[in-house]
């Protein structure tokens, strides 16, 4: 491609829209789920640019391009699909990404399946992404790669002769050295990561873990500047930093105040009158700690009988990765626990302790759940950040909600002062936190929620983008043009929400 104005090029495994065959033989699109999409979609809408990724369908025809063009409409950015075969999906996506890196990086190494076939597929597919980037981008574009599925991409691009700066952000945790060491491809992967010029993590904890691995496993580099710069033998410098991701808090807040959400939240509360509504919202994933959360809720009902008939847990689970056996097993385990707990406590008067919702909600319903809930129960075993916790706070516009948050969520770093922090493995501790949240005086709820809302507003996703791109500039990457005080335009926000609601 010829030279022209510099654009932001976001690269992630998935595009923000997932295509699937529709009833009339065509393709239908729906917004993707997960924190990465939620965070980056408003950024692309606001800034424009290109998003490179997989459209979620393995048959790549011209219909894919047409469906993607109609999904983005006039949003001002362009989607560039990467065509993956069913074999790629099996080896790269289900296999190496989600049966090796996902469990390992969440400290669950016993769930890993270190199949060498998966590794080969991972290498091949990272190569495919590199080919698409080469054909879709201009020399001066700013290429920003996201997440664990694409750790090898910079190395692939370098092999193809790319010398321009490349940036990477890891949305999930980086594991401690003794866990990372289990990976059979630990040296290759770490060396490949060092081909990026800027590497961003969610928390200082992840950054430190990464630097510990580099110090221990890579012997021809030196590290300086309080662990934020790695000097490579060829004279290159790799910058490393932590950039906690945020949400588009103003947009969530605005929607939480909309008449449609207020009406939907009122309906929910009217259906469950005189109850403390406790909410859990998660993708179906074993890292989210849903079974332990349900068990903690059962302990709470047993140890604090005053909670019976006074609380209802609404657990929303969004279907995810259901081709992977562990995810299917998890779904069965959740259903079994919900059945057991409801069987033990349901009263003839109509009280059912757990309402279980297994489907992807549209944005309005999700925000209505956030607004209606009194308490959010966010108890992942480990999580890069956890945006649900932040979204709940943004939507608690009356400052009357309590956040119970796992200390192993990245979000705990920013939300620790207002949330009730729990260890999700500690059933009695979590049960006590539930009881405490239900009994918390209104003044304390308000004080805590105000702290939380301030933190969430301060750390918006737009600030996150700014911080990352400023770091890219500081590391002598060529300057990316940044407005002085970068804020989303109202127009872009509306376009974002319109799509989400469509
Ligand atoms: P993860 O990225 O691991 O899924 P996060 O909590 O960081 O976890 O992000 C989950 C994202 O998915 C949130 O932004 C949330 O709004 C979104 N989400 C949650 N529930 C639904 C749902 N039912 N349908 C669509 N998106 C959802
Ligand atoms: C997390 C990961 C993302 C991923 C998302 C949804 O947020 O960090 O990279 O896209 O989960 O998972 P899926 O496997 O459906 O893409």
Coordinates of C-alpha atoms and ligand atoms in Angstrom, one line a residue:
X1 CA 0.0 0.0 0.0
X2 CA 1.1 3.5 -0.6
X3 CA 1.9 6.1 2.1
X4 CA -0.9 8.2 3.6
X5 CA -2.2 9.6 6.9
X6 CA -1.4 7.4 9.9
X7 CA -4.2 5.3 11.3
X8 CA -4.8 3.4 14.4
X9 CA -4.9 -0.4 13.6
X10 CA -6.3 -2.6 16.3
X11 CA -5.6 -6.3 16.0
X12 CA -7.3 -8.9 18.1
X13 CA -8.3 -12.5 17.7
X14 CA -12.0 -11.5 17.2
X15 CA -13.6 -8.6 15.5
X16 CA -16.2 -6.8 17.6
X17 CA -19.0 -8.5 15.6
X18 CA -19.5 -12.2 15.4
X19 CA -21.1 -13.6 12.2
X20 CA -23.2 -16.7 12.0
X21 CA -25.5 -18.2 9.4
X22 CA -29.0 -16.7 9.5
X23 CA -32.3 -18.3 8.9
X24 CA -32.6 -17.1 5.3
X25 CA -29.2 -18.5 4.3
X26 CA -27.5 -15.2 4.8
X27 CA -25.2 -14.1 7.6
X28 CA -26.3 -12.3 10.8
X29 CA -24.0 -10.3 13.1
X30 CA -24.2 -9.8 16.8
X31 CA -21.8 -7.8 19.0
X32 CA -19.1 -9.9 20.6
X33 CA -19.0 -10.5 24.3
X34 CA -16.1 -10.0 26.7
X35 CA -14.1 -7.2 28.1
X36 CA -11.8 -6.6 25.1
X37 CA -14.7 -5.8 22.7
X38 CA -16.5 -3.7 25.3
X39 CA -13.4 -1.6 25.9
X40 CA -12.2 -1.2 22.3
X41 CA -15.4 -0.6 20.4
X42 CA -16.0 2.9 21.7
X43 CA -12.4 3.8 21.1
X44 CA -12.5 2.8 17.4
X45 CA -15.9 4.5 17.0
X46 CA -14.4 7.7 18.4
X47 CA -11.0 7.6 16.7
X48 CA -11.6 5.7 13.5
X49 CA -9.1 3.3 12.1
X50 CA -9.0 -0.4 11.2
X51 CA -9.8 -3.4 13.3
X52 CA -8.2 -6.7 12.1
X53 CA -9.6 -9.9 13.5
X54 CA -11.6 -13.1 13.0
X55 CA -15.3 -12.7 12.1
X56 CA -16.3 -15.8 14.0
X57 CA -17.2 -17.9 11.0
X58 CA -14.9 -20.4 9.2
X59 CA -16.4 -20.2 5.7
X60 CA -15.0 -17.1 4.2
X61 CA -17.0 -15.8 1.3
X62 CA -17.8 -12.4 -0.1
X63 CA -20.9 -12.4 2.1
X64 CA -18.6 -12.0 5.1
X65 CA -17.3 -8.6 3.8
X66 CA -20.8 -7.4 3.1
X67 CA -22.1 -8.5 6.5
X68 CA -19.2 -6.8 8.3
X69 CA -19.7 -3.6 6.3
X70 CA -23.3 -3.5 7.2
X71 CA -22.5 -4.2 10.9
X72 CA -20.3 -1.2 11.2
X73 CA -22.5 1.0 9.0
X74 CA -21.2 4.6 8.9
X75 CA -19.2 4.1 12.1
X76 CA -16.1 5.6 10.7
X77 CA -13.8 2.6 11.0
X78 CA -13.1 -0.4 8.9
X79 CA -13.1 -4.1 9.7
X80 CA -10.5 -6.3 8.1
X81 CA -11.4 -10.0 8.5
X82 CA -8.8 -12.8 8.9
X83 CA -10.0 -16.0 7.3
X84 CA -9.6 -19.0 9.6
X85 CA -10.3 -22.7 8.7
X86 CA -12.1 -25.1 11.0
X87 CA -8.7 -26.7 11.7
X88 CA -7.3 -23.3 12.7
X89 CA -10.2 -22.7 15.0
X90 CA -9.7 -26.1 16.6
X91 CA -5.9 -25.9 17.1
X92 CA -5.3 -22.2 17.5
X93 CA -8.5 -20.9 19.2
X94 CA -9.9 -23.8 21.1
X95 CA -6.6 -25.5 21.5
X96 CA -3.5 -23.3 22.2
X97 CA -5.3 -20.1 23.1
X98 CA -8.0 -21.5 25.3
X99 CA -6.7 -24.9 26.5
X100 CA -3.1 -23.7 27.1
X101 CA -2.6 -20.0 27.5
X102 CA -6.0 -19.1 29.1
X103 CA -5.8 -21.6 32.0
X104 CA -2.0 -21.2 32.4
X105 CA -2.2 -17.4 32.6
X106 CA -5.0 -17.6 35.1
X107 CA -2.9 -19.8 37.3
X108 CA -4.9 -22.9 36.6
X109 CA -2.1 -25.0 35.1
X110 CA -3.8 -28.3 36.0
X111 CA -6.5 -27.5 33.3
X112 CA -3.9 -27.1 30.5
X113 CA -3.6 -29.5 27.6
X114 CA -0.1 -28.9 26.3
X115 CA -0.7 -30.6 22.9
X116 CA 2.2 -29.9 20.5
X117 CA -0.3 -29.9 17.6
X118 CA -2.0 -26.8 19.2
X119 CA 1.4 -25.0 19.3
X120 CA 2.0 -25.5 15.6
X121 CA -1.5 -24.3 14.8
X122 CA -0.9 -21.2 17.0
X123 CA 2.3 -20.4 15.1
X124 CA 0.6 -20.8 11.7
X125 CA -2.4 -18.7 12.6
X126 CA -0.2 -15.9 14.1
X127 CA 1.5 -16.0 10.7
X128 CA -1.9 -15.6 8.9
X129 CA -2.7 -12.5 11.0
X130 CA 0.6 -11.1 10.0
X131 CA -0.2 -11.6 6.3
X132 CA -3.5 -9.7 6.7
X133 CA -1.8 -6.8 8.5
X134 CA 0.8 -6.6 5.8
X135 CA -1.9 -6.3 3.1
X136 CA -4.3 -4.1 5.1
X137 CA -2.0 -1.5 6.6
X138 CA 0.2 1.4 5.4
X139 CA 3.8 1.7 6.5
X140 CA 3.0 4.5 8.9
X141 CA 0.0 3.1 10.6
X142 CA 0.1 2.5 14.4
X143 CA -0.4 -1.2 14.9
X144 CA -1.7 -2.1 18.3
X145 CA -2.1 -5.9 19.0
X146 CA -4.3 -7.2 21.7
X147 CA -4.4 -10.2 24.0
X148 CA -3.0 -13.7 24.5
X149 CA -4.1 -15.2 21.1
X150 CA -1.5 -13.0 19.3
X151 CA 1.6 -13.2 21.4
X152 CA 3.8 -14.2 18.3
X153 CA 2.5 -11.6 15.9
X154 CA 5.3 -9.1 16.3
X155 CA 7.9 -11.8 15.7
X156 CA 6.0 -12.9 12.5
X157 CA 5.8 -9.3 11.3
X158 CA 9.6 -8.8 12.0
X159 CA 10.3 -11.9 10.0
X160 CA 8.4 -10.4 7.1
X161 CA 10.6 -7.3 7.3
X162 CA 8.4 -4.9 9.3
X163 CA 10.6 -2.5 11.2
X164 CA 8.0 0.1 12.4
X165 CA 7.1 0.2 16.1
X166 CA 4.6 -2.4 17.3
X167 CA 2.6 -2.2 20.6
X168 CA 0.9 -4.9 22.5
X169 CA -1.6 -5.0 25.4
X170 CA -2.4 -8.2 27.4
X171 CA -6.0 -8.1 28.7
X172 CA -5.6 -11.2 30.9
X173 CA -3.1 -11.7 33.8
X174 CA 0.5 -12.6 33.3
X175 CA 1.4 -15.6 35.6
X176 CA 4.1 -15.8 38.2
X177 CA 7.4 -17.4 37.1
X178 CA 6.9 -20.8 38.7
X179 CA 3.6 -21.2 36.7
X180 CA 4.9 -19.7 33.4
X181 CA 7.8 -22.2 33.6
X182 CA 5.4 -25.1 33.0
X183 CA 4.9 -23.9 29.4
X184 CA 6.9 -26.1 27.0
X185 CA 7.4 -23.2 24.6
X186 CA 8.4 -20.7 27.3
X187 CA 11.6 -19.4 25.7
X188 CA 10.2 -18.9 22.2
X189 CA 7.1 -17.2 23.5
X190 CA 9.0 -14.8 25.7
X191 CA 11.5 -13.9 23.0
X192 CA 8.6 -13.3 20.6
X193 CA 7.0 -10.9 23.0
X194 CA 10.2 -8.9 23.1
X195 CA 9.8 -8.1 19.4
X196 CA 7.1 -5.6 20.5
X197 CA 8.3 -2.1 21.4
X198 CA 5.7 -1.4 24.0
X199 CA 4.1 -4.1 26.2
X200 CA 1.2 -3.2 28.4
X201 CA -0.3 -5.1 31.3
X202 CA -3.5 -4.6 33.4
X203 CA -1.7 -4.3 36.7
X204 CA 1.6 -3.9 38.4
X205 CA 1.3 -7.5 39.5
X206 CA 1.3 -8.7 35.9
X207 CA 4.1 -6.4 34.9
X208 CA 6.3 -7.7 37.8
X209 CA 5.5 -11.3 36.9
X210 CA 6.5 -10.7 33.3
X211 CA 9.8 -8.9 34.3
X212 CA 10.6 -11.7 36.7
X213 CA 10.3 -14.2 33.8
X214 CA 12.4 -12.1 31.5
X215 CA 15.1 -11.6 34.1
X216 CA 15.2 -15.4 34.8
X217 CA 14.8 -16.9 31.3
X218 CA 16.4 -14.4 28.9
X219 CA 20.1 -13.9 29.6
X220 CA 21.2 -11.4 26.9
X221 CA 19.1 -8.4 28.0
X222 CA 19.5 -5.8 30.7
X223 CA 16.7 -4.2 32.6
X224 CA 16.5 -0.6 33.9
X225 CA 14.2 2.2 34.9
X226 CA 12.5 0.5 37.8
X227 CA 11.7 -2.5 35.6
X228 CA 10.0 -0.6 32.8
X229 CA 12.7 -0.8 30.1
X230 CA 14.4 -3.8 28.6
X231 CA 17.6 -3.3 26.6
X232 CA 17.9 -5.8 23.8
X233 CA 21.3 -7.0 22.5
X234 CA 20.6 -5.3 19.1
X235 CA 20.3 -1.9 20.8
X236 CA 16.5 -1.8 20.7
X237 CA 14.5 -0.9 23.8
X238 CA 11.3 -2.6 24.9
X239 CA 9.1 -0.5 27.2
X240 CA 6.9 -2.3 29.7
X241 CA 4.1 -0.7 31.7
X242 CA 0.8 -1.3 33.5
X243 CA -2.3 0.4 32.1
X244 CA -5.4 -0.6 33.9
X245 CA -8.3 -0.7 31.4
X246 CA -11.5 1.2 32.1
X247 CA -15.0 1.5 30.7
X248 CA -16.9 4.2 28.9
X249 CA -18.3 5.2 32.3
X250 CA -20.2 8.3 31.1
X251 CA -22.1 6.2 28.5
X252 CA -23.1 3.5 31.0
X253 CA -24.2 6.2 33.4
X254 CA -26.2 8.0 30.8
X255 CA -27.9 4.8 29.8
X256 CA -28.6 3.8 33.4
X257 CA -30.5 7.1 33.7
X258 CA -32.5 6.6 30.6
X259 CA -36.3 6.1 30.9
X260 CA -36.1 2.7 29.2
X261 CA -33.6 1.4 31.8
X262 CA -35.5 2.9 34.7
X263 CA -38.7 1.2 33.5
X264 CA -37.0 -2.2 33.0
X265 CA -35.2 -1.9 36.4
X266 CA -38.5 -1.0 38.1
X267 CA -40.2 -4.1 36.5
X268 CA -37.4 -6.3 37.8
X269 CA -37.7 -4.9 41.3
X270 CA -41.5 -5.1 41.3
X271 CA -41.2 -8.8 40.3
X272 CA -39.0 -9.4 43.3
X273 CA -40.4 -7.0 45.9
X274 CA -38.8 -6.4 49.3
X275 CA -35.7 -8.2 48.5
X276 CA -32.0 -7.4 48.4
X277 CA -31.1 -8.2 44.8
X278 CA -27.6 -9.7 44.5
X279 CA -26.3 -9.8 40.9
X280 CA -23.6 -12.0 39.3
X281 CA -22.9 -11.4 35.5
X282 CA -20.2 -13.5 33.9
X283 CA -19.2 -15.2 30.6
X284 CA -19.4 -18.9 31.2
X285 CA -15.8 -19.4 32.3
X286 CA -14.1 -21.4 35.1
X287 CA -12.0 -18.4 35.9
X288 CA -15.1 -16.5 37.1
X289 CA -15.5 -18.7 40.2
X290 CA -19.3 -19.2 39.7
X291 CA -19.6 -22.6 41.4
X292 CA -17.7 -21.3 44.5
X293 CA -19.8 -18.2 44.5
X294 CA -23.0 -20.3 44.5
X295 CA -21.5 -22.4 47.3
X296 CA -20.7 -19.3 49.3
X297 CA -24.3 -18.1 48.8
X298 CA -25.5 -21.4 50.1
X299 CA -23.3 -21.0 53.2
X300 CA -24.7 -17.5 53.7
X301 CA -28.3 -18.8 53.6
X302 CA -27.4 -21.6 56.1
X303 CA -25.3 -19.5 58.5
X304 CA -27.5 -16.4 58.4
X305 CA -31.1 -17.6 58.3
X306 CA -32.3 -13.9 58.4
X307 CA -31.2 -13.7 54.8
X308 CA -33.8 -16.3 53.7
X309 CA -36.7 -14.8 51.9
X310 CA -34.9 -11.4 52.1
X311 CA -32.3 -11.9 49.3
X312 CA -32.4 -13.1 45.7
X313 CA -29.3 -14.0 43.7
X314 CA -29.7 -13.3 40.0
X315 CA -26.9 -15.1 38.2
X316 CA -26.5 -14.2 34.5
X317 CA -24.2 -16.4 32.5
X318 CA -23.3 -15.5 29.0
X319 CA -22.6 -18.6 26.8
X320 CA -18.9 -18.8 25.8
X321 CA -16.5 -21.3 24.3
X322 CA -19.0 -24.1 24.5
X323 CA -17.0 -26.4 22.1
X324 CA -14.4 -26.9 24.9
X325 CA -15.3 -29.8 27.3
X326 CA -14.4 -27.9 30.5
X327 CA -16.8 -25.2 29.6
X328 CA -19.6 -27.7 29.0
X329 CA -18.8 -29.4 32.3
X330 CA -18.9 -26.1 34.1
X331 CA -22.3 -25.3 32.7
X332 CA -23.6 -28.6 34.1
X333 CA -22.0 -28.0 37.5
X334 CA -23.6 -24.5 37.7
X335 CA -27.0 -26.0 36.8
X336 CA -26.6 -28.7 39.4
X337 CA -25.7 -26.2 42.1
X338 CA -28.6 -23.9 41.3
X339 CA -30.9 -26.8 41.4
X340 CA -29.5 -28.0 44.7
X341 CA -29.7 -24.6 46.4
X342 CA -33.1 -23.8 45.1
X343 CA -34.3 -27.3 46.1
X344 CA -33.0 -26.7 49.7
X345 CA -34.4 -23.2 50.3
X346 CA -37.4 -22.5 48.0
X347 CA -40.4 -21.7 50.1
X348 CA -44.1 -22.4 49.3
X349 CA -44.8 -18.6 49.5
X350 CA -42.9 -18.2 46.3
X351 CA -39.4 -17.3 47.3
X352 CA -36.8 -18.8 45.0
X353 CA -33.2 -17.9 46.2
X354 CA -31.4 -18.1 42.8
X355 CA -32.7 -16.8 39.4
X356 CA -30.5 -18.2 36.8
X357 CA -30.3 -16.6 33.3
X358 CA -28.2 -18.4 30.6
X359 CA -28.1 -16.2 27.5
X360 CA -26.5 -13.1 26.1
X361 CA -28.5 -10.1 27.2
X362 CA -28.8 -7.0 25.1
X363 CA -27.2 -3.9 26.5
X364 CA -30.4 -2.4 27.8
X365 CA -31.3 -5.4 29.8
X366 CA -27.8 -5.7 31.2
X367 CA -27.8 -2.1 32.3
X368 CA -31.3 -2.6 33.8
X369 CA -30.0 -5.5 35.9
X370 CA -27.0 -3.4 37.1
X371 CA -29.4 -0.6 38.0
X372 CA -31.9 -2.9 39.7
X373 CA -29.3 -4.8 41.8
X374 CA -28.4 -3.7 45.3
X375 CA -25.3 -5.9 45.5
X376 CA -22.9 -7.1 42.8
X377 CA -21.1 -10.4 43.6
X378 CA -17.9 -10.4 41.4
X379 CA -15.7 -13.2 42.6
X380 CA -13.3 -14.5 39.9
X381 CA -10.6 -16.9 40.9
X382 CA -8.3 -14.6 38.8
X383 CA -9.2 -11.9 36.2
X384 CA -7.1 -9.5 34.2
X385 CA -9.4 -6.6 35.2
X386 CA -13.1 -7.5 35.3
X387 CA -15.2 -4.8 33.6
X388 CA -18.5 -6.1 35.1
X389 CA -17.4 -4.7 38.5
X390 CA -16.8 -1.3 36.9
X391 CA -20.0 -1.3 34.9
X392 CA -22.0 -2.1 38.0
X393 CA -20.5 1.0 39.8
X394 CA -21.1 3.2 36.7
X395 CA -24.7 2.2 36.6
X396 CA -25.3 2.6 40.4
X397 CA -26.3 6.2 39.7
X398 CA -28.2 6.4 43.1
X399 CA -24.9 5.5 44.9
X400 CA -26.8 2.8 46.7
X401 CA -25.1 -0.4 45.6
X402 CA -22.5 -2.6 47.3
X403 CA -19.7 -4.2 45.4
X404 CA -18.3 -7.5 46.7
X405 CA -15.1 -8.1 44.7
X406 CA -12.5 -10.8 44.6
X407 CA -9.1 -9.7 45.6
X408 CA -7.8 -11.6 42.6
X409 CA -9.5 -9.4 40.0
X410 CA -7.3 -6.8 38.5
X411 CA -10.0 -4.3 39.3
X412 CA -9.3 -4.7 43.0
X413 CA -6.3 -2.5 42.6
X414 CA -8.5 0.5 41.8
X415 CA -11.7 -0.5 43.7
X416 CA -10.3 -1.8 46.9
X417 CA -11.3 1.3 49.0
X418 CA -15.0 1.1 48.2
X419 CA -15.6 -2.6 47.7
X420 CA -15.9 -5.4 50.2
X421 CA -12.9 -7.5 49.1
X422 CA -13.1 -11.3 49.4
X423 CA -11.0 -14.3 48.8
X424 CA -13.3 -16.4 46.5
X425 CA -11.9 -19.7 47.9
X426 CA -13.0 -18.6 51.4
X427 CA -16.7 -19.7 51.4
X428 CA -17.4 -18.4 55.0
X429 CA -15.6 -15.1 54.3
X430 CA -17.6 -14.5 51.2
X431 CA -20.8 -15.5 53.0
X432 CA -20.0 -13.0 55.7
X433 CA -19.4 -10.3 53.1
X434 CA -22.9 -11.1 51.6
X435 CA -24.4 -10.8 55.1
X436 CA -22.5 -7.6 55.8
X437 CA -23.5 -6.1 52.4
X438 CA -27.2 -6.8 53.1
X439 CA -27.0 -5.2 56.6
X440 CA -24.9 -2.3 55.6
X441 CA -26.3 1.1 56.7
X442 CA -27.3 3.4 53.9
X443 CA -24.7 6.0 54.8
X444 CA -21.9 3.5 54.5
X445 CA -23.3 2.1 51.2
X446 CA -23.3 5.6 49.8
X447 CA -19.9 6.5 51.0
X448 CA -18.4 3.4 49.5
X449 CA -20.2 3.6 46.2
X450 CA -19.2 7.2 45.8
X451 CA -15.5 6.2 46.2
X452 CA -16.1 3.4 43.6
X453 CA -17.8 5.7 41.1
X454 CA -15.1 8.3 41.4
X455 CA -12.5 5.6 40.7
X456 CA -14.4 4.2 37.7
X457 CA -15.1 7.7 36.2
X458 CA -11.4 8.7 36.6
X459 CA -10.1 5.6 34.9
X460 CA -12.2 5.7 31.7
X461 CA -11.4 3.6 28.7
X462 CA -10.4 6.9 26.9
X463 CA -7.9 7.7 29.5
X464 CA -6.5 4.2 29.2
X465 CA -6.0 4.7 25.4
X466 CA -4.4 8.0 26.0
X467 CA -2.1 6.6 28.6
X468 CA -1.0 3.8 26.4
X469 CA -0.5 5.9 23.3
X470 CA 1.4 8.5 25.3
X471 CA 3.7 5.8 26.6
X472 CA 4.2 4.7 23.0
X473 CA 5.4 8.2 22.2
X474 CA 7.6 8.4 25.3
X475 CA 9.3 5.2 24.2
X476 CA 10.4 7.0 21.1
X477 CA 7.9 5.3 19.0
X478 CA 6.9 7.8 16.3
X479 CA 4.4 10.2 17.7
X480 CA 0.8 9.3 17.2
X481 CA -1.3 12.5 16.9
X482 CA -3.2 12.9 20.2
X483 CA -5.6 15.6 21.1
X484 CA -4.6 17.4 24.3
X485 CA -7.5 16.4 26.3
X486 CA -8.9 13.4 24.7
X487 CA -12.6 12.8 25.3
X488 CA -15.2 10.9 23.3
X489 CA -17.4 12.9 21.1
X490 CA -21.1 12.6 21.9
X491 CA -21.8 11.5 18.3
X492 CA -19.5 8.6 18.5
X493 CA -21.0 7.5 21.8
X494 CA -24.5 7.5 20.4
X495 CA -23.4 5.5 17.4
X496 CA -21.8 3.0 19.8
X497 CA -24.9 2.5 21.9
X498 CA -27.2 2.4 18.9
X499 CA -25.2 -0.6 17.5
X500 CA -25.2 -2.3 20.9
X501 CA -28.9 -2.1 21.1
X502 CA -29.6 -3.1 17.6
Ligands
LIG1 P1 -14.3 -11.1 30.3 O1 -13.6 -10.2 29.4 O2 -13.4 -12.2 30.8 O3 -15.5 -11.7 29.7 P2 -15.1 -8.8 31.8 O4 -15.9 -8.7 33.1 O5 -13.9 -8.0 31.8 O6 -14.8 -10.3 31.6 O7 -16.0 -8.3 30.6 C1 -17.2 -8.9 30.3 C2 -17.9 -8.0 29.4 O8 -19.0 -8.7 28.7 C3 -18.5 -6.8 30.0 O9 -18.2 -5.6 29.3 C4 -20.0 -7.0 30.0 O10 -20.8 -5.8 29.8 C5 -20.2 -7.9 28.8 N1 -21.3 -8.7 29.0 C6 -21.7 -9.2 30.2 N2 -22.9 -9.8 30.1 C7 -23.2 -9.8 28.8 C8 -24.3 -10.3 28.1 N3 -25.3 -11.0 28.7 N4 -24.4 -10.1 26.8 C9 -23.4 -9.4 26.2 N5 -22.3 -8.9 26.8 C10 -22.2 -9.1 28.1
LIG2 C1 -11.8 -12.2 27.3 C2 -10.5 -12.2 26.5 C3 -10.8 -11.8 25.1 C4 -11.9 -12.6 24.5 C5 -13.1 -12.6 25.4 C6 -14.3 -13.4 24.9 O1 -12.2 -10.9 27.4 O2 -9.5 -11.4 27.1 O3 -9.6 -11.9 24.3 O4 -12.2 -12.2 23.2 O5 -12.8 -13.0 26.7 O6 -13.9 -14.7 24.6 P1 -13.9 -15.4 23.2 O7 -13.2 -16.7 23.3 O8 -15.4 -15.6 22.9 O9 -13.3 -14.5 22.2

